XYZ file of N, CA and C in Angstrom:
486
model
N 0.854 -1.182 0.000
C 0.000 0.000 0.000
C 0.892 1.236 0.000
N 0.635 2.341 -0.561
C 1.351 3.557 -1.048
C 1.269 4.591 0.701
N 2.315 5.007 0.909
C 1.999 5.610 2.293
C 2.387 7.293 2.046
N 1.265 7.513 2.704
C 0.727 8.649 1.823
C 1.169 9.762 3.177
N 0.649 9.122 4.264
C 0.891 9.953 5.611
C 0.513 9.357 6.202
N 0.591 9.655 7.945
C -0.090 8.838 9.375
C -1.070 8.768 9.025
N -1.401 7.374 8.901
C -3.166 7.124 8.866
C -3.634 5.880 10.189
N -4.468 6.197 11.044
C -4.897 4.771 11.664
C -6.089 5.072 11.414
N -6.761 3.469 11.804
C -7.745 3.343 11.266
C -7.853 2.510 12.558
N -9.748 2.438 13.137
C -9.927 2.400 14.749
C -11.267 1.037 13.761
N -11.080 -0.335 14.095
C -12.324 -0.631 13.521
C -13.066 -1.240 14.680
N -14.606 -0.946 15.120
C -15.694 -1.631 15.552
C -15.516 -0.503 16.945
N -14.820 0.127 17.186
C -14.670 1.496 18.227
C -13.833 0.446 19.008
N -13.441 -0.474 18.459
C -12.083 -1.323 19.211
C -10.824 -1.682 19.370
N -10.716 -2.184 17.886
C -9.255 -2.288 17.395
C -8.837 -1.219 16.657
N -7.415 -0.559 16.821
C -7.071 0.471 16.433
C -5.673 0.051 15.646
N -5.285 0.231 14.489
C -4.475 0.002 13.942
C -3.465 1.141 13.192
N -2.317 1.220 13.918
C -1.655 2.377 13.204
C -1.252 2.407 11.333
N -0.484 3.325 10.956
C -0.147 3.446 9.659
C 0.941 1.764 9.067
N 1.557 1.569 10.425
C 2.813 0.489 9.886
C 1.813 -1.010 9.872
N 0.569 -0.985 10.659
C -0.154 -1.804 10.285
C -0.657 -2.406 8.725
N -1.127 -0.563 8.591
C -2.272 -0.721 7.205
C -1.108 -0.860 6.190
N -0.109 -0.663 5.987
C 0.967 -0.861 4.923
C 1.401 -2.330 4.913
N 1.266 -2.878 5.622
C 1.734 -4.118 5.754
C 0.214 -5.359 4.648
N -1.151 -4.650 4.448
C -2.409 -4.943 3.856
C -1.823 -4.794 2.530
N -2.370 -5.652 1.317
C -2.376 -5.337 0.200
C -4.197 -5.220 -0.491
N -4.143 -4.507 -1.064
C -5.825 -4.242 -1.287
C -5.891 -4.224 -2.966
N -6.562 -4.796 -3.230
C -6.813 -4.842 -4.748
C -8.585 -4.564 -5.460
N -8.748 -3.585 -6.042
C -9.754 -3.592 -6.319
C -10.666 -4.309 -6.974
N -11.688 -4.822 -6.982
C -12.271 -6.086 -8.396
C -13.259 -4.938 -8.892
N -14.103 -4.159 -8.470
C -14.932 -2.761 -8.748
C -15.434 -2.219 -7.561
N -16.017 -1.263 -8.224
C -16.259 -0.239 -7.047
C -16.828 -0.141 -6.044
N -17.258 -1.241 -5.805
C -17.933 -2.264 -4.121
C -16.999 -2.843 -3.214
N -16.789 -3.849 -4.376
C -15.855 -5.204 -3.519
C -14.471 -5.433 -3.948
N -13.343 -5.483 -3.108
C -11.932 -5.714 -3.336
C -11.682 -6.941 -2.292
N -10.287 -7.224 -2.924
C -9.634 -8.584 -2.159
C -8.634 -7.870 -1.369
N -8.265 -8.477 -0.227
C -7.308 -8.169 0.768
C -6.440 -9.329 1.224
N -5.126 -8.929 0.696
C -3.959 -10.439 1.409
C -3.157 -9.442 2.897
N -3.327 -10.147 3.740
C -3.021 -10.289 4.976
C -2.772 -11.172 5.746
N -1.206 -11.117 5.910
C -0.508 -12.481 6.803
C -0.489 -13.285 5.650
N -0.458 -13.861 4.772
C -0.786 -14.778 4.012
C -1.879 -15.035 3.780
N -2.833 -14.519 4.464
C -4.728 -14.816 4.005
C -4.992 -14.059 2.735
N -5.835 -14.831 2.147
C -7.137 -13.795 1.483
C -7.999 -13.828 1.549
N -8.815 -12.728 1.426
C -10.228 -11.954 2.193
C -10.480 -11.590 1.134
N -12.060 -11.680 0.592
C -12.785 -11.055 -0.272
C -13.783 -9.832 0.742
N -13.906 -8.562 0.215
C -14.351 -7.907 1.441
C -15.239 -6.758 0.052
N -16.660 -6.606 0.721
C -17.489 -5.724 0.344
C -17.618 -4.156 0.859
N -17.672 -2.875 0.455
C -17.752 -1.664 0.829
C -19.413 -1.527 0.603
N -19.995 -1.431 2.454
C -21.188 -1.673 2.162
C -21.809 -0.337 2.189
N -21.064 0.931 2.887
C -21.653 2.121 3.036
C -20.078 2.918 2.953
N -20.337 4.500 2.874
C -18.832 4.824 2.679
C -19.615 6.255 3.048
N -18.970 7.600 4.010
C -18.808 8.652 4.399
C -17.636 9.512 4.124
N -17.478 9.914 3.238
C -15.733 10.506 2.880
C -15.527 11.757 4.061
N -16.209 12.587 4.235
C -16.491 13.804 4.943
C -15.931 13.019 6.648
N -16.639 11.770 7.072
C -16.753 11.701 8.267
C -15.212 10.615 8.679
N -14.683 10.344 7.315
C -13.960 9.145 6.731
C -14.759 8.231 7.872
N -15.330 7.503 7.621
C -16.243 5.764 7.608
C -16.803 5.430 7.099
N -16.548 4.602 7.362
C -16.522 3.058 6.349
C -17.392 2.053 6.618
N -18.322 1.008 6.151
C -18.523 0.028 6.543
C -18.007 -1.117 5.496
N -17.358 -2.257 6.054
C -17.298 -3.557 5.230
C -17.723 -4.412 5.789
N -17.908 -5.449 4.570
C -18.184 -6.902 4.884
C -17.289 -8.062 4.635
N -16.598 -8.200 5.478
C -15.941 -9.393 4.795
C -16.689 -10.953 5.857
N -16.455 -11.766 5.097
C -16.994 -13.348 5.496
C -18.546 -13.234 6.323
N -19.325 -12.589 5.869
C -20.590 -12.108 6.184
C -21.286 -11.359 7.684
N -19.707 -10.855 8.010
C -19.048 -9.712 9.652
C -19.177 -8.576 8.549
N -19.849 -7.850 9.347
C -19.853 -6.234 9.220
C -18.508 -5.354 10.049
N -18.170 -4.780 9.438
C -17.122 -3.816 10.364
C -17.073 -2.384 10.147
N -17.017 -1.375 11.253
C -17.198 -0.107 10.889
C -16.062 0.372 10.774
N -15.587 1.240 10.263
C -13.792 1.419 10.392
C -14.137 2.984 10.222
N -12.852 3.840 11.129
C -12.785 4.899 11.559
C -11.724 5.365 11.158
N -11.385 6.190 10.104
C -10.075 6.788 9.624
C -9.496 7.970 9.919
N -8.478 7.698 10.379
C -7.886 9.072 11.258
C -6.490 9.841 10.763
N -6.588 10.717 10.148
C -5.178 11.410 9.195
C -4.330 12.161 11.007
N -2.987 12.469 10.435
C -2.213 13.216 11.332
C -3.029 14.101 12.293
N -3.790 15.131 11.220
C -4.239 16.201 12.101
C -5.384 15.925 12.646
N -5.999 14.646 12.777
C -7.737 14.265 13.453
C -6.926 13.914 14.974
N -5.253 13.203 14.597
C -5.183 12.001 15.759
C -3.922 13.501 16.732
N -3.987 14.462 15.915
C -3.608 16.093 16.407
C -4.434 16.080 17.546
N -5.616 16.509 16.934
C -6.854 16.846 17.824
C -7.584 15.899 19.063
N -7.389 14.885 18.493
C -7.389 14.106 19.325
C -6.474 14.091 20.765
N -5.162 14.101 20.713
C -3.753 14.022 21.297
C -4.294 15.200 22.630
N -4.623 16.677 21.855
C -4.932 17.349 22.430
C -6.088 17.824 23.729
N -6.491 16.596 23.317
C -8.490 16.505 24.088
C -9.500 17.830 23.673
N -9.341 17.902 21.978
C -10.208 18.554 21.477
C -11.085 17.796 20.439
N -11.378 16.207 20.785
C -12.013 15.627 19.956
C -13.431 16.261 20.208
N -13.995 16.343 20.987
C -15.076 16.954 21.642
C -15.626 17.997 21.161
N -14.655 19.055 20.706
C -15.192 20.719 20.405
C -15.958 19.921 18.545
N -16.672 20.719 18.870
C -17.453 21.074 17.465
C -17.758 19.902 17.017
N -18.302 19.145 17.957
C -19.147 17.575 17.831
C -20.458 17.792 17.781
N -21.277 17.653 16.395
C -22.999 17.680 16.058
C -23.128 16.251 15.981
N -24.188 16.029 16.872
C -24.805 14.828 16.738
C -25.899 14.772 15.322
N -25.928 13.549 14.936
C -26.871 13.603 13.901
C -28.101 13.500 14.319
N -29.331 13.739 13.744
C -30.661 13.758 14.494
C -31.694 13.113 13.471
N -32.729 12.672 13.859
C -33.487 12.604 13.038
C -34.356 13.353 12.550
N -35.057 13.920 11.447
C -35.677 14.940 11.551
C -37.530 14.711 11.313
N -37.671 15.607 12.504
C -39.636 15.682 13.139
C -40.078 17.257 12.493
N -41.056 16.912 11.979
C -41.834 17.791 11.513
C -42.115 18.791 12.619
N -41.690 19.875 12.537
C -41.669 21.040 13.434
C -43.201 21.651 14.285
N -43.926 21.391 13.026
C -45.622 22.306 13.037
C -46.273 20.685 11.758
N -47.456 20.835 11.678
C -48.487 20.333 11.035
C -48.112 20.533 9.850
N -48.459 20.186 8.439
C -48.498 20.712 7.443
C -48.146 19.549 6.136
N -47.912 20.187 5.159
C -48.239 19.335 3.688
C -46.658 19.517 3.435
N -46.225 18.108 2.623
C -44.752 18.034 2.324
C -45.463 18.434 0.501
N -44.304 19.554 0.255
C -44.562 19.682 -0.860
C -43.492 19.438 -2.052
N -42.108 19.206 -1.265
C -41.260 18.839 -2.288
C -40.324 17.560 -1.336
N -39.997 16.659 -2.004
C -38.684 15.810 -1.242
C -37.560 15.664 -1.824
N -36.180 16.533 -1.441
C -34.886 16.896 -2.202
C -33.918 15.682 -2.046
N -34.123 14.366 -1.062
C -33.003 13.694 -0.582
C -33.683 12.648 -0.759
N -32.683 11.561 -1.095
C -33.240 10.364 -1.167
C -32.138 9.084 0.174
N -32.884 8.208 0.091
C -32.408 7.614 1.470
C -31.264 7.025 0.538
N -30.077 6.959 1.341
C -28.919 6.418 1.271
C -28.208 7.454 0.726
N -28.375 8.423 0.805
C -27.493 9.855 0.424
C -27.099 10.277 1.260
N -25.435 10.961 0.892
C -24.797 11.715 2.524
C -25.354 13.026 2.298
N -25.573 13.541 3.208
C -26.427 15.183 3.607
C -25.258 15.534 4.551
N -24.777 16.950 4.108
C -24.070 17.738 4.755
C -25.093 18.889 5.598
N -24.751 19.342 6.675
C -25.174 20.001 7.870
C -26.191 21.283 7.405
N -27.510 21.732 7.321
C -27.843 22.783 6.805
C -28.275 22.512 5.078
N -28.183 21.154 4.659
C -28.903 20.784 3.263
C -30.194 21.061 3.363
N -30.639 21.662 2.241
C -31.870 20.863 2.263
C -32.856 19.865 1.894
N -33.454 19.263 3.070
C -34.148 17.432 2.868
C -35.344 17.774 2.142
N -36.555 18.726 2.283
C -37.891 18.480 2.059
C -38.050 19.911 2.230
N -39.490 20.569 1.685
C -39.985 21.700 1.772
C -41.474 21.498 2.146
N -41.859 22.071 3.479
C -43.050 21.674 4.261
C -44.175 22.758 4.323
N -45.213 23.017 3.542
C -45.969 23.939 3.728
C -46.939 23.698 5.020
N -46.733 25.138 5.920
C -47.849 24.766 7.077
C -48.054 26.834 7.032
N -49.692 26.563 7.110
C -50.035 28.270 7.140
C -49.610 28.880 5.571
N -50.008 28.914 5.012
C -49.622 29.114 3.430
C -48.122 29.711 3.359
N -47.279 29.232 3.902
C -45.996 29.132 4.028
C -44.904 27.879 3.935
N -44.065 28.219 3.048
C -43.061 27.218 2.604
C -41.945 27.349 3.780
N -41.705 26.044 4.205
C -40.730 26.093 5.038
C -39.567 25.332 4.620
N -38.342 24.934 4.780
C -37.724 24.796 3.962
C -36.575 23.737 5.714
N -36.933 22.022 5.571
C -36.312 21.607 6.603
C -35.225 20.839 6.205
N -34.192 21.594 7.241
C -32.177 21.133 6.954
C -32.203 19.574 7.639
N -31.093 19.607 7.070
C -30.219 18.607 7.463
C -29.597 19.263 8.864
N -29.757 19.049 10.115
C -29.204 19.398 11.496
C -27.860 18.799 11.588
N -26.951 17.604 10.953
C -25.701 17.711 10.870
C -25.032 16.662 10.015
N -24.361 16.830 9.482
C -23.373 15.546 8.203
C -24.087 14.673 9.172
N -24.308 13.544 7.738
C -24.870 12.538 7.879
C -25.437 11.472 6.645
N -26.016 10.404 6.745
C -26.641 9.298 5.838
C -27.748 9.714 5.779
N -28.757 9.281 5.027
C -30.365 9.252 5.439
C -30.604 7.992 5.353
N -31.275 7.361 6.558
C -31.466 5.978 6.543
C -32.856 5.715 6.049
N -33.565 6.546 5.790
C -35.048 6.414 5.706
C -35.824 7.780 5.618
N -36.810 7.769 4.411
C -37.905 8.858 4.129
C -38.983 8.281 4.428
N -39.659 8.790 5.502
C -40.952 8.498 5.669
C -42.182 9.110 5.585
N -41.949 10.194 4.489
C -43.135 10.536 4.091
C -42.761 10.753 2.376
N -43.613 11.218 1.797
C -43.727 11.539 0.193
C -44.339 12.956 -0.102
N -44.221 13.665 -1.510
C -44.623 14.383 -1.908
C -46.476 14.449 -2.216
N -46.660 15.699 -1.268
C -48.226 15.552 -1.023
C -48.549 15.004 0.180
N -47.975 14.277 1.102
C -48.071 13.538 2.385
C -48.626 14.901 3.715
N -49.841 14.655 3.897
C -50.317 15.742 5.521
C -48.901 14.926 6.587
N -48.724 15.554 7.435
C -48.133 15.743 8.569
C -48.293 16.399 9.698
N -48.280 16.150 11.247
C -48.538 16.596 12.131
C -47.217 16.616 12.583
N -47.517 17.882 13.695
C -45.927 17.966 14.648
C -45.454 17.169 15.261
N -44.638 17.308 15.322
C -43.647 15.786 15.417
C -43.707 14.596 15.230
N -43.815 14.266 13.872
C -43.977 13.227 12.662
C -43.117 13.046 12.637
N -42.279 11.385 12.353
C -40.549 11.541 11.760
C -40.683 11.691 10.636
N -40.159 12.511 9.885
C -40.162 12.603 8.590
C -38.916 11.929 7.812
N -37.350 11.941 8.417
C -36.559 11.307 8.019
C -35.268 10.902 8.998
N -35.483 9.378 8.716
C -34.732 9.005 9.726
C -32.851 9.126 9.297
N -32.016 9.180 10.259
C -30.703 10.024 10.206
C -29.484 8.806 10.747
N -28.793 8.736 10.035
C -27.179 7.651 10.759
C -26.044 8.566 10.203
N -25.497 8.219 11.407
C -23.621 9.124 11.031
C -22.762 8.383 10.462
């Protein structure tokens, strides 16, 4: 593997593997899902089942185990070092219909990354267009309503994963 800079990579919020680790992996692509991995002498056929570039994570599958993997450049494992992982941490949320009203447009579709302040849907309540964000980077795991759909306050309208 090409070493580009300090990279570890933290998988399942357990095992943490530095840069002299991941160089030691050979990764080969077959397309833009699934690649093979020789390690130790093994080979692993392994699937990319979800991917976050913004948040760098990852999910794979290899031998029908899910794994989440957490990628960390110089300046994340900086911040880290420092005990400023914390500052400027948005949780992702799901998003509830604020007030009553008619969905009149739906901009996002589920399995799309949404950056912080996108916008998901446009909700008329009171002959007014309201216009509801994305509250922070994130997936959409689920739309649960449609174009034309009534809604009451606090309806989920779309469910949210980081």
């Amino acid at each position: 593997m090409k070493h580009l800079e300090d990279i570890s990579a933290k998988v399942n919020d357990q095992f943490e593997f530095a840069n002299k680790d991941i160089d030691q992996l050979d990764f080969t692509p077959i397309d833009d899902r699934n690649f093979h991995i020789l390690a130790n002498g093994k080979s692993y056929r392994a699937e990319l089942v979800s991917r976050n570039f913004q948040r760098k994570r990852f999910t794979i599958k290899i031998n029908g185990s899910k794994y989440e993997i957490n990628l960390a450049d110089a300046y994340d494992q900086m911040v880290e070092r420092l005990g400023l992982g914390a500052i400027n941490t948005t949780v992702v949320a799901d998003i509830i219909a604020p007030m009553p009203g008619l969905v009149l447009q739906v901009m996002a579709k589920k399995g799309e990354s949404v950056t912080a302040g996108q916008p998901i849907l446009i909700l008329e309540a009171m002959k007014m267009e309201n216009v509801i964000k994305a509250t922070a980077d994130g997936i959409i795991a689920d739309i649960s309503v449609s174009k034309g759909a009534a809604v009451e306050k606090g309806q989920l309208l779309v469910k949210m994963e980081d």
